[in-house]
Amino acid sequence: MISISRTGFIHGCFTAFAVALVGRAAYVQLLHGAEWRAKARRLHESGTPVQAPRGMILDATGSLLVESREQVRLEV
């Protein structure tokens, strides 16, 4: 019968976890990479206009200092 020390067992568990993690990353990148890139592009490049409902900014005498734009374009 083969006797495995505690450190050998822990080392084996870490190695198995690392192999599983690398295998899963390779699976996602190689087999589903195009799908994930398309989804990321769709989420990243959104052309939705954002309304800016703000009022006018006046000074103490009531003179107009700044007025709002109709909409703001925000790109991330």
mmCIF file of N, CA and C in Angstrom:
data_model
loop_
_atom_site.group_PDB
_atom_site.id
_atom_site.type_symbol
_atom_site.label_atom_id
_atom_site.label_comp_id
_atom_site.label_asym_id
_atom_site.label_seq_id
_atom_site.Cartn_x
_atom_site.Cartn_y
_atom_site.Cartn_z
ATOM 1 N N MET A 1 0.839 -1.169 0.000
ATOM 2 C CA MET A 1 0.000 0.000 0.000
ATOM 3 C C MET A 1 0.891 1.242 0.000
ATOM 4 N N ILE A 2 0.456 2.275 -0.728
ATOM 5 C CA ILE A 2 1.232 3.505 -0.854
ATOM 6 C C ILE A 2 0.804 4.471 0.242
ATOM 7 N N SER A 3 1.782 5.005 0.956
ATOM 8 C CA SER A 3 1.516 5.975 2.009
ATOM 9 C C SER A 3 1.859 7.374 1.500
ATOM 10 N N ILE A 4 0.898 8.285 1.587
ATOM 11 C CA ILE A 4 1.103 9.659 1.143
ATOM 12 C C ILE A 4 1.130 10.557 2.376
ATOM 13 N N SER A 5 2.140 11.402 2.447
ATOM 14 C CA SER A 5 2.224 12.316 3.583
ATOM 15 C C SER A 5 1.180 13.425 3.446
ATOM 16 N N ARG A 6 0.969 14.119 4.522
ATOM 17 C CA ARG A 6 -0.010 15.195 4.525
ATOM 18 C C ARG A 6 0.383 16.303 3.546
ATOM 19 N N THR A 7 1.656 16.667 3.512
ATOM 20 C CA THR A 7 2.103 17.712 2.577
ATOM 21 C C THR A 7 1.982 17.239 1.135
ATOM 22 N N GLY A 8 2.226 15.974 0.894
ATOM 23 C CA GLY A 8 2.054 15.438 -0.454
ATOM 24 C C GLY A 8 0.603 15.487 -0.893
ATOM 25 N N PHE A 9 -0.299 15.191 0.031
ATOM 26 C CA PHE A 9 -1.727 15.250 -0.269
ATOM 27 C C PHE A 9 -2.165 16.684 -0.583
ATOM 28 N N ILE A 10 -1.716 17.635 0.234
ATOM 29 C CA ILE A 10 -2.060 19.042 0.007
ATOM 30 C C ILE A 10 -1.466 19.526 -1.307
ATOM 31 N N HIS A 11 -0.235 19.124 -1.588
ATOM 32 C CA HIS A 11 0.398 19.491 -2.853
ATOM 33 C C HIS A 11 -0.401 18.925 -4.027
ATOM 34 N N GLY A 12 -0.842 17.705 -3.910
ATOM 35 C CA GLY A 12 -1.659 17.090 -4.959
ATOM 36 C C GLY A 12 -2.986 17.812 -5.154
ATOM 37 N N CYS A 13 -3.612 18.238 -4.051
ATOM 38 C CA CYS A 13 -4.875 18.984 -4.154
ATOM 39 C C CYS A 13 -4.666 20.318 -4.861
ATOM 40 N N PHE A 14 -3.604 21.038 -4.495
ATOM 41 C CA PHE A 14 -3.311 22.312 -5.158
ATOM 42 C C PHE A 14 -3.004 22.111 -6.637
ATOM 43 N N THR A 15 -2.281 21.055 -6.946
ATOM 44 C CA THR A 15 -1.957 20.770 -8.344
ATOM 45 C C THR A 15 -3.224 20.446 -9.131
ATOM 46 N N ALA A 16 -4.104 19.642 -8.553
ATOM 47 C CA ALA A 16 -5.359 19.304 -9.227
ATOM 48 C C ALA A 16 -6.219 20.550 -9.434
ATOM 49 N N PHE A 17 -6.255 21.425 -8.437
ATOM 50 C CA PHE A 17 -7.015 22.669 -8.563
ATOM 51 C C PHE A 17 -6.435 23.554 -9.661
ATOM 52 N N ALA A 18 -5.108 23.670 -9.714
ATOM 53 C CA ALA A 18 -4.459 24.492 -10.741
ATOM 54 C C ALA A 18 -4.719 23.932 -12.135
ATOM 55 N N VAL A 19 -4.645 22.616 -12.279
ATOM 56 C CA VAL A 19 -4.905 21.989 -13.578
ATOM 57 C C VAL A 19 -6.361 22.214 -13.990
ATOM 58 N N ALA A 20 -7.286 22.091 -13.045
ATOM 59 C CA ALA A 20 -8.700 22.326 -13.352
ATOM 60 C C ALA A 20 -8.940 23.782 -13.741
ATOM 61 N N LEU A 21 -8.290 24.707 -13.055
ATOM 62 C CA LEU A 21 -8.453 26.127 -13.352
ATOM 63 C C LEU A 21 -7.903 26.475 -14.728
ATOM 64 N N VAL A 22 -6.726 25.977 -15.054
ATOM 65 C CA VAL A 22 -6.134 26.229 -16.370
ATOM 66 C C VAL A 22 -6.969 25.561 -17.461
ATOM 67 N N GLY A 23 -7.465 24.366 -17.192
ATOM 68 C CA GLY A 23 -8.311 23.679 -18.161
ATOM 69 C C GLY A 23 -9.600 24.430 -18.436
ATOM 70 N N ARG A 24 -10.216 24.946 -17.392
ATOM 71 C CA ARG A 24 -11.459 25.712 -17.573
ATOM 72 C C ARG A 24 -11.189 27.010 -18.337
ATOM 73 N N ALA A 25 -10.088 27.684 -18.027
ATOM 74 C CA ALA A 25 -9.740 28.917 -18.743
ATOM 75 C C ALA A 25 -9.489 28.629 -20.216
ATOM 76 N N ALA A 26 -8.801 27.543 -20.507
ATOM 77 C CA ALA A 26 -8.550 27.170 -21.899
ATOM 78 C C ALA A 26 -9.857 26.830 -22.608
ATOM 79 N N TYR A 27 -10.742 26.133 -21.933
ATOM 80 C CA TYR A 27 -12.046 25.783 -22.506
ATOM 81 C C TYR A 27 -12.835 27.042 -22.868
ATOM 82 N N VAL A 28 -12.881 27.995 -21.942
ATOM 83 C CA VAL A 28 -13.636 29.225 -22.186
ATOM 84 C C VAL A 28 -12.987 30.042 -23.296
ATOM 85 N N GLN A 29 -11.669 30.159 -23.291
ATOM 86 C CA GLN A 29 -10.972 30.975 -24.288
ATOM 87 C C GLN A 29 -11.026 30.353 -25.675
ATOM 88 N N LEU A 30 -10.782 29.069 -25.763
ATOM 89 C CA LEU A 30 -10.656 28.436 -27.069
ATOM 90 C C LEU A 30 -12.002 28.078 -27.699
ATOM 91 N N LEU A 31 -12.926 27.587 -26.912
ATOM 92 C CA LEU A 31 -14.191 27.133 -27.479
ATOM 93 C C LEU A 31 -15.292 28.193 -27.468
ATOM 94 N N HIS A 32 -15.256 29.096 -26.502
ATOM 95 C CA HIS A 32 -16.315 30.101 -26.393
ATOM 96 C C HIS A 32 -15.771 31.521 -26.433
ATOM 97 N N GLY A 33 -14.546 31.698 -26.886
ATOM 98 C CA GLY A 33 -13.920 33.017 -26.888
ATOM 99 C C GLY A 33 -14.641 34.029 -27.750
ATOM 100 N N ALA A 34 -15.046 33.628 -28.946
ATOM 101 C CA ALA A 34 -15.731 34.557 -29.855
ATOM 102 C C ALA A 34 -17.065 35.017 -29.269
ATOM 103 N N GLU A 35 -17.766 34.103 -28.637
ATOM 104 C CA GLU A 35 -19.055 34.440 -28.024
ATOM 105 C C GLU A 35 -18.878 35.460 -26.898
ATOM 106 N N TRP A 36 -17.866 35.252 -26.042
ATOM 107 C CA TRP A 36 -17.622 36.173 -24.933
ATOM 108 C C TRP A 36 -17.109 37.521 -25.423
ATOM 109 N N ARG A 37 -16.294 37.524 -26.492
ATOM 110 C CA ARG A 37 -15.823 38.797 -27.055
ATOM 111 C C ARG A 37 -16.986 39.598 -27.626
ATOM 112 N N ALA A 38 -17.914 38.918 -28.313
ATOM 113 C CA ALA A 38 -19.087 39.603 -28.869
ATOM 114 C C ALA A 38 -19.962 40.174 -27.757
ATOM 115 N N LYS A 39 -20.137 39.414 -26.691
ATOM 116 C CA LYS A 39 -20.945 39.889 -25.571
ATOM 117 C C LYS A 39 -20.286 41.092 -24.902
ATOM 118 N N ALA A 40 -18.968 41.043 -24.720
ATOM 119 C CA ALA A 40 -18.248 42.166 -24.117
ATOM 120 C C ALA A 40 -18.328 43.397 -25.006
ATOM 121 N N ARG A 41 -18.208 43.219 -26.309
ATOM 122 C CA ARG A 41 -18.292 44.343 -27.239
ATOM 123 C C ARG A 41 -19.693 44.961 -27.207
ATOM 124 N N ARG A 42 -20.705 44.112 -27.135
ATOM 125 C CA ARG A 42 -22.089 44.590 -27.098
ATOM 126 C C ARG A 42 -22.355 45.386 -25.815
ATOM 127 N N LEU A 43 -21.801 44.937 -24.696
ATOM 128 C CA LEU A 43 -22.005 45.637 -23.433
ATOM 129 C C LEU A 43 -21.159 46.902 -23.344
ATOM 130 N N HIS A 44 -19.992 46.883 -23.956
ATOM 131 C CA HIS A 44 -19.065 48.007 -23.850
ATOM 132 C C HIS A 44 -19.439 49.150 -24.777
ATOM 133 N N GLU A 45 -19.862 48.844 -25.967
ATOM 134 C CA GLU A 45 -20.145 49.859 -26.977
ATOM 135 C C GLU A 45 -21.644 50.113 -27.092
ATOM 136 N N SER A 46 -22.189 50.730 -26.082
ATOM 137 C CA SER A 46 -23.615 51.036 -26.080
ATOM 138 C C SER A 46 -23.814 52.479 -26.516
ATOM 139 N N GLY A 47 -24.725 52.705 -27.434
ATOM 140 C CA GLY A 47 -24.977 54.039 -27.942
ATOM 141 C C GLY A 47 -26.260 54.642 -27.401
ATOM 142 N N THR A 48 -26.559 54.412 -26.151
ATOM 143 C CA THR A 48 -27.792 54.903 -25.555
ATOM 144 C C THR A 48 -27.606 56.339 -25.068
ATOM 145 N N PRO A 49 -28.396 57.278 -25.579
ATOM 146 C CA PRO A 49 -28.271 58.657 -25.089
ATOM 147 C C PRO A 49 -28.816 58.775 -23.667
ATOM 148 N N VAL A 50 -28.159 59.581 -22.864
ATOM 149 C CA VAL A 50 -28.561 59.791 -21.475
ATOM 150 C C VAL A 50 -29.089 61.213 -21.350
ATOM 151 N N GLN A 51 -30.320 61.344 -20.919
ATOM 152 C CA GLN A 51 -30.921 62.664 -20.750
ATOM 153 C C GLN A 51 -30.316 63.362 -19.536
ATOM 154 N N ALA A 52 -30.183 64.671 -19.617
ATOM 155 C CA ALA A 52 -29.636 65.462 -18.518
ATOM 156 C C ALA A 52 -30.675 66.493 -18.082
ATOM 157 N N PRO A 53 -31.631 66.091 -17.262
ATOM 158 C CA PRO A 53 -32.684 67.023 -16.854
ATOM 159 C C PRO A 53 -32.198 67.966 -15.755
ATOM 160 N N ARG A 54 -31.489 69.003 -16.148
ATOM 161 C CA ARG A 54 -31.004 69.983 -15.184
ATOM 162 C C ARG A 54 -31.606 71.334 -15.546
ATOM 163 N N GLY A 55 -31.663 72.184 -14.593
ATOM 164 C CA GLY A 55 -32.193 73.516 -14.844
ATOM 165 C C GLY A 55 -31.087 74.494 -15.184
ATOM 166 N N MET A 56 -31.472 75.727 -15.353
ATOM 167 C CA MET A 56 -30.501 76.776 -15.643
ATOM 168 C C MET A 56 -29.842 77.225 -14.343
ATOM 169 N N ILE A 57 -28.584 77.664 -14.441
ATOM 170 C CA ILE A 57 -27.865 78.183 -13.279
ATOM 171 C C ILE A 57 -27.834 79.704 -13.406
ATOM 172 N N LEU A 58 -28.355 80.358 -12.384
ATOM 173 C CA LEU A 58 -28.453 81.815 -12.378
ATOM 174 C C LEU A 58 -27.557 82.385 -11.287
ATOM 175 N N ASP A 59 -27.123 83.621 -11.471
ATOM 176 C CA ASP A 59 -26.348 84.268 -10.413
ATOM 177 C C ASP A 59 -27.302 84.957 -9.440
ATOM 178 N N ALA A 60 -26.769 85.716 -8.505
ATOM 179 C CA ALA A 60 -27.581 86.336 -7.459
ATOM 180 C C ALA A 60 -28.569 87.354 -8.015
ATOM 181 N N THR A 61 -28.249 87.944 -9.161
ATOM 182 C CA THR A 61 -29.146 88.949 -9.744
ATOM 183 C C THR A 61 -30.161 88.341 -10.697
ATOM 184 N N GLY A 62 -30.064 87.039 -10.936
ATOM 185 C CA GLY A 62 -31.003 86.369 -11.825
ATOM 186 C C GLY A 62 -30.532 86.274 -13.255
ATOM 187 N N SER A 63 -29.290 86.668 -13.521
ATOM 188 C CA SER A 63 -28.744 86.562 -14.876
ATOM 189 C C SER A 63 -28.341 85.123 -15.159
ATOM 190 N N LEU A 64 -28.564 84.703 -16.372
ATOM 191 C CA LEU A 64 -28.252 83.333 -16.773
ATOM 192 C C LEU A 64 -26.741 83.143 -16.874
ATOM 193 N N LEU A 65 -26.205 82.171 -16.130
ATOM 194 C CA LEU A 65 -24.784 81.832 -16.208
ATOM 195 C C LEU A 65 -24.562 80.637 -17.122
ATOM 196 N N VAL A 66 -25.331 79.580 -16.900
ATOM 197 C CA VAL A 66 -25.168 78.334 -17.652
ATOM 198 C C VAL A 66 -26.540 77.731 -17.886
ATOM 199 N N GLU A 67 -26.754 77.198 -19.088
ATOM 200 C CA GLU A 67 -27.978 76.451 -19.327
ATOM 201 C C GLU A 67 -27.617 75.019 -19.708
ATOM 202 N N SER A 68 -28.553 74.122 -19.506
ATOM 203 C CA SER A 68 -28.294 72.699 -19.722
ATOM 204 C C SER A 68 -28.274 72.345 -21.201
ATOM 205 N N ARG A 69 -27.536 71.305 -21.497
ATOM 206 C CA ARG A 69 -27.594 70.720 -22.829
ATOM 207 C C ARG A 69 -28.795 69.784 -22.863
ATOM 208 N N GLU A 70 -29.261 69.505 -24.057
ATOM 209 C CA GLU A 70 -30.415 68.622 -24.185
ATOM 210 C C GLU A 70 -30.089 67.195 -23.774
ATOM 211 N N GLN A 71 -28.903 66.695 -24.110
ATOM 212 C CA GLN A 71 -28.514 65.346 -23.715
ATOM 213 C C GLN A 71 -27.001 65.258 -23.617
ATOM 214 N N VAL A 72 -26.554 64.291 -22.853
ATOM 215 C CA VAL A 72 -25.133 64.063 -22.638
ATOM 216 C C VAL A 72 -24.796 62.696 -23.197
ATOM 217 N N ARG A 73 -23.699 62.598 -23.922
ATOM 218 C CA ARG A 73 -23.265 61.309 -24.452
ATOM 219 C C ARG A 73 -22.155 60.781 -23.550
ATOM 220 N N LEU A 74 -22.376 59.625 -22.973
ATOM 221 C CA LEU A 74 -21.429 59.019 -22.054
ATOM 222 C C LEU A 74 -20.924 57.732 -22.663
ATOM 223 N N GLU A 75 -19.611 57.636 -22.846
ATOM 224 C CA GLU A 75 -19.011 56.418 -23.383
ATOM 225 C C GLU A 75 -18.023 55.876 -22.374
ATOM 226 N N VAL A 76 -18.103 54.590 -22.147
ATOM 227 C CA VAL A 76 -17.194 53.939 -21.207
ATOM 228 C C VAL A 76 -16.276 53.035 -21.972
#
